[in-house]
Coordinates of N, CA and C in Angstrom, one line a residue:
M1 N 80.6 141.6 128.3 CA 81.1 140.3 128.7 C 80.1 139.7 129.9
L2 N 79.6 140.6 130.7 CA 78.6 140.1 131.8 C 77.4 139.7 131.0
L3 N 76.9 140.6 130.1 CA 75.6 140.2 129.4 C 75.6 138.9 128.8
E4 N 76.7 138.6 128.2 CA 76.9 137.2 127.4 C 76.8 136.1 128.5
H5 N 77.4 136.2 129.6 CA 77.4 135.2 130.6 C 75.9 135.1 131.1
I6 N 75.2 136.1 131.4 CA 73.9 136.1 131.7 C 72.9 135.3 130.7
F7 N 73.1 135.6 129.5 CA 72.3 134.9 128.4 C 72.8 133.5 128.3
L8 N 74.0 133.2 128.4 CA 74.5 131.8 128.5 C 73.9 131.1 129.6
L9 N 73.8 131.6 130.8 CA 73.2 131.0 132.0 C 71.7 130.8 131.9
L10 N 71.0 131.8 131.3 CA 69.7 131.7 131.0 C 69.3 130.5 130.0
F11 N 70.2 130.4 129.1 CA 70.0 129.4 128.0 C 70.3 128.0 128.6
A12 N 71.3 127.9 129.4 CA 71.5 126.7 130.2 C 70.3 126.2 131.0
L13 N 69.8 127.2 131.8 CA 68.6 127.0 132.6 C 67.4 126.6 131.8
L14 N 67.3 127.2 130.6 CA 66.1 126.8 129.8 C 66.2 125.2 129.2
I15 N 67.5 125.0 129.0 CA 67.7 123.5 128.5 C 67.4 122.6 129.7
I16 N 67.9 122.9 130.8 CA 67.7 121.9 132.0 C 66.1 121.8 132.3
W17 N 65.4 123.1 132.1 CA 63.9 123.0 132.5 C 63.3 122.2 131.4
A18 N 63.7 122.3 130.1 CA 62.9 121.6 129.0 C 63.2 120.1 129.3
F19 N 64.4 119.7 129.8 CA 64.8 118.3 129.9 C 63.8 117.8 131.1
W20 N 63.8 118.5 132.2 CA 62.9 118.1 133.3 C 61.5 118.1 133.0
Y21 N 61.0 119.0 132.2 CA 59.6 119.0 131.9 C 59.1 117.8 131.0
Q22 N 60.1 117.5 130.1 CA 59.8 116.3 129.3 C 59.9 115.0 129.9
R23 N 60.8 114.9 131.0 CA 60.9 113.8 131.8 C 59.6 113.7 132.6
S24 N 59.0 114.7 133.1 CA 57.8 114.7 134.0 C 56.7 114.2 133.0
L25 N 56.6 114.7 131.8 CA 55.6 114.3 130.8 C 55.8 112.8 130.6
A26 N 57.0 112.3 130.3 CA 57.2 110.8 130.2 C 56.7 110.0 131.3
E27 N 56.9 110.5 132.5 CA 56.4 109.7 133.7 C 55.0 109.7 133.8
I28 N 54.2 110.9 133.5 CA 52.8 110.9 133.5 C 52.2 110.0 132.6
A29 N 52.8 110.0 131.4 CA 52.3 109.2 130.2 C 52.5 107.7 130.6
R30 N 53.6 107.4 131.2 CA 53.9 106.0 131.6 C 52.9 105.5 132.7
N31 N 52.5 106.4 133.7 CA 51.7 106.1 134.7 C 50.2 105.9 134.0
F32 N 49.8 106.7 133.1 CA 48.5 106.5 132.4 C 48.5 105.1 131.6
A33 N 49.6 105.0 130.9 CA 49.5 103.7 130.1 C 49.5 102.4 131.0
Q34 N 50.4 102.4 132.1 CA 50.3 101.3 133.1 C 48.9 101.2 133.8
Q35 N 48.3 102.3 134.1 CA 47.0 102.0 134.7 C 45.9 101.6 133.7
H36 N 46.0 102.1 132.5 CA 45.1 101.6 131.3 C 45.4 100.2 131.1
C37 N 46.7 99.7 131.1 CA 46.9 98.3 130.9 C 46.3 97.4 132.0
Q38 N 46.6 97.9 133.3 CA 46.1 97.2 134.4 C 44.5 96.9 134.4
Q39 N 43.8 98.0 134.0 CA 42.4 98.0 133.9 C 41.8 97.0 132.9
R40 N 42.7 96.8 131.8 CA 42.3 95.9 130.8 C 43.0 94.4 130.9
Q41 N 43.7 94.4 132.0 CA 44.5 93.1 132.4 C 45.4 92.6 131.2
V42 N 46.1 93.5 130.8 CA 47.3 93.2 129.8 C 48.5 93.8 130.3
Q43 N 49.6 93.2 129.8 CA 50.9 93.5 130.3 C 51.5 94.6 129.6
F44 N 51.8 95.6 130.4 CA 52.6 96.9 129.9 C 54.1 96.5 129.6
I45 N 54.5 96.9 128.4 CA 55.9 96.7 128.1 C 56.8 97.9 128.0
S46 N 56.5 98.9 127.2 CA 57.4 100.0 127.1 C 56.6 101.2 126.6
I47 N 57.2 102.3 126.7 CA 56.6 103.7 126.1 C 57.7 104.4 125.5
A48 N 57.3 105.1 124.4 CA 58.3 106.0 123.7 C 57.7 107.3 123.3
L49 N 58.5 108.4 123.2 CA 57.9 109.7 122.8 C 57.9 109.6 121.2
V50 N 56.8 110.1 120.6 CA 56.6 110.0 119.2 C 56.7 111.4 118.6
K51 N 55.9 112.3 119.1 CA 55.9 113.6 118.7 C 55.6 114.7 119.6
R52 N 56.1 115.8 119.4 CA 55.8 117.1 120.2 C 55.5 118.1 119.4
G53 N 54.5 119.0 119.8 CA 54.1 120.3 119.1 C 53.2 121.1 120.0
F54 N 52.8 122.1 119.3 CA 51.8 123.0 120.1 C 50.4 122.9 119.5
T55 N 49.4 123.1 120.4 CA 48.0 123.1 120.0 C 47.3 124.0 121.0
R56 N 46.1 124.2 120.8 CA 45.3 125.0 121.7 C 44.5 124.1 122.7
N57 N 44.5 124.3 123.9 CA 43.7 123.7 124.9 C 42.2 124.0 124.8
K58 N 41.4 123.5 125.8 CA 40.0 124.0 125.7 C 39.7 125.4 125.9
R59 N 40.6 126.1 126.7 CA 40.5 127.4 127.0 C 40.9 128.4 125.9
G60 N 41.5 127.8 124.7 CA 42.1 128.5 123.8 C 43.6 128.9 123.9
T61 N 44.2 128.4 125.0 CA 45.6 128.8 125.3 C 46.5 127.9 124.6
L62 N 47.5 128.5 124.0 CA 48.6 127.6 123.3 C 49.3 126.8 124.4
T63 N 49.4 125.5 124.0 CA 50.0 124.5 125.1 C 50.7 123.4 124.4
L64 N 51.4 122.6 124.9 CA 52.2 121.6 124.5 C 51.3 120.3 124.2
K65 N 51.4 119.8 123.0 CA 50.8 118.4 122.7 C 51.8 117.4 122.5
T66 N 51.8 116.3 123.3 CA 52.9 115.3 123.2 C 52.1 113.9 122.9
E67 N 52.7 113.3 122.0 CA 52.3 111.9 121.6 C 53.2 110.9 122.0
F68 N 52.8 109.7 122.7 CA 53.7 108.7 123.1 C 53.0 107.3 122.4
N69 N 53.8 106.5 122.1 CA 53.3 105.1 121.8 C 53.8 104.2 122.9
F70 N 52.9 103.2 123.3 CA 53.4 102.2 124.3 C 53.0 100.9 123.7
E71 N 53.8 100.0 124.1 CA 53.7 98.6 123.8 C 53.0 97.8 125.0
F72 N 52.2 96.9 124.6 CA 51.6 95.9 125.5 C 51.3 94.6 124.9
S73 N 51.1 93.6 125.8 CA 50.8 92.3 125.3 C 49.5 91.7 126.1
G74 N 48.7 91.1 125.4 CA 47.6 90.5 125.9 C 47.5 89.1 126.3
D75 N 48.6 88.4 125.6 CA 48.8 87.0 125.8 C 50.2 86.6 126.2
G76 N 51.1 87.6 126.4 CA 52.4 87.3 126.8 C 53.4 86.9 125.7
E77 N 52.9 86.8 124.4 CA 53.7 86.5 123.3 C 53.6 87.7 122.3
S78 N 52.6 88.2 121.9 CA 52.3 89.2 121.0 C 52.5 90.5 121.5
R79 N 53.0 91.4 120.6 CA 53.2 92.9 121.1 C 52.2 93.6 120.2
Y80 N 51.6 94.6 120.9 CA 50.7 95.7 120.3 C 51.1 97.0 120.6
E81 N 50.7 98.0 119.8 CA 51.1 99.3 120.1 C 49.9 100.3 120.2
G82 N 49.8 101.0 121.4 CA 48.7 101.9 121.7 C 49.4 103.2 121.6
Q83 N 48.5 104.2 121.7 CA 49.0 105.6 121.7 C 48.3 106.4 122.8
I84 N 49.0 107.4 123.4 CA 48.6 108.2 124.5 C 48.9 109.6 124.0
I85 N 47.9 110.5 124.2 CA 48.2 111.9 123.8 C 47.8 112.8 125.1
L86 N 48.8 113.6 125.3 CA 48.8 114.5 126.4 C 48.7 116.0 125.8
I87 N 47.8 116.7 126.4 CA 47.6 118.2 126.2 C 48.2 118.9 127.5
G88 N 49.4 119.5 127.4 CA 49.9 119.9 128.7 C 50.3 118.7 129.5
K89 N 49.7 118.7 130.7 CA 50.0 117.5 131.6 C 48.8 116.6 131.7
Q90 N 47.7 116.9 131.0 CA 46.4 116.4 131.0 C 46.3 115.3 130.0
L91 N 45.7 114.1 130.3 CA 45.4 113.1 129.3 C 44.2 113.5 128.3
A92 N 44.6 113.5 127.1 CA 43.6 113.8 126.0 C 42.9 112.6 125.4
D93 N 43.8 111.5 125.3 CA 43.3 110.3 124.4 C 44.2 109.1 124.7
I94 N 43.6 108.0 124.9 CA 44.4 106.7 124.9 C 43.7 105.9 123.8
Q95 N 44.4 105.2 123.0 CA 43.9 104.3 121.9 C 44.7 103.1 122.0
M96 N 43.9 102.0 121.9 CA 44.5 100.6 121.8 C 44.0 99.9 120.7
P97 N 44.7 99.1 120.0 CA 44.2 98.3 118.8 C 43.5 97.1 119.5
A98 N 42.8 96.3 118.6 CA 42.2 95.0 119.1 C 43.4 94.2 119.3
Y99 N 43.4 93.3 120.3 CA 44.5 92.4 120.7 C 44.1 91.1 121.2
K100 N 44.9 90.1 121.0 CA 44.6 88.8 121.4 C 44.9 88.5 122.9
S101 N 44.0 88.1 123.7 CA 44.2 87.8 125.2 C 44.2 86.3 125.4
L102 N 44.6 86.1 126.7 CA 44.6 84.6 127.1 C 43.2 84.0 127.1

């Protein structure tokens, strides 16, 4: 009975850690998207998780790859969708389509 409680507690801690880690990745991606939009003088609108998986980093270590889509506007009326890719907590790529600006 005690062993079952220990496994249940470890499972609950794993779920809490996974939730906390995903929230930290979302905040990091949001900050990168907002900075990128500021540099290009466009309005940041929103960000959403698209895909999660595993990949190898530059050192060959297996790490989490997370893709986010973000919406922005160049003229205040049109919406465009860009993409951010994080490898671990590091920015791997940001892509934005051509957009109409003021």
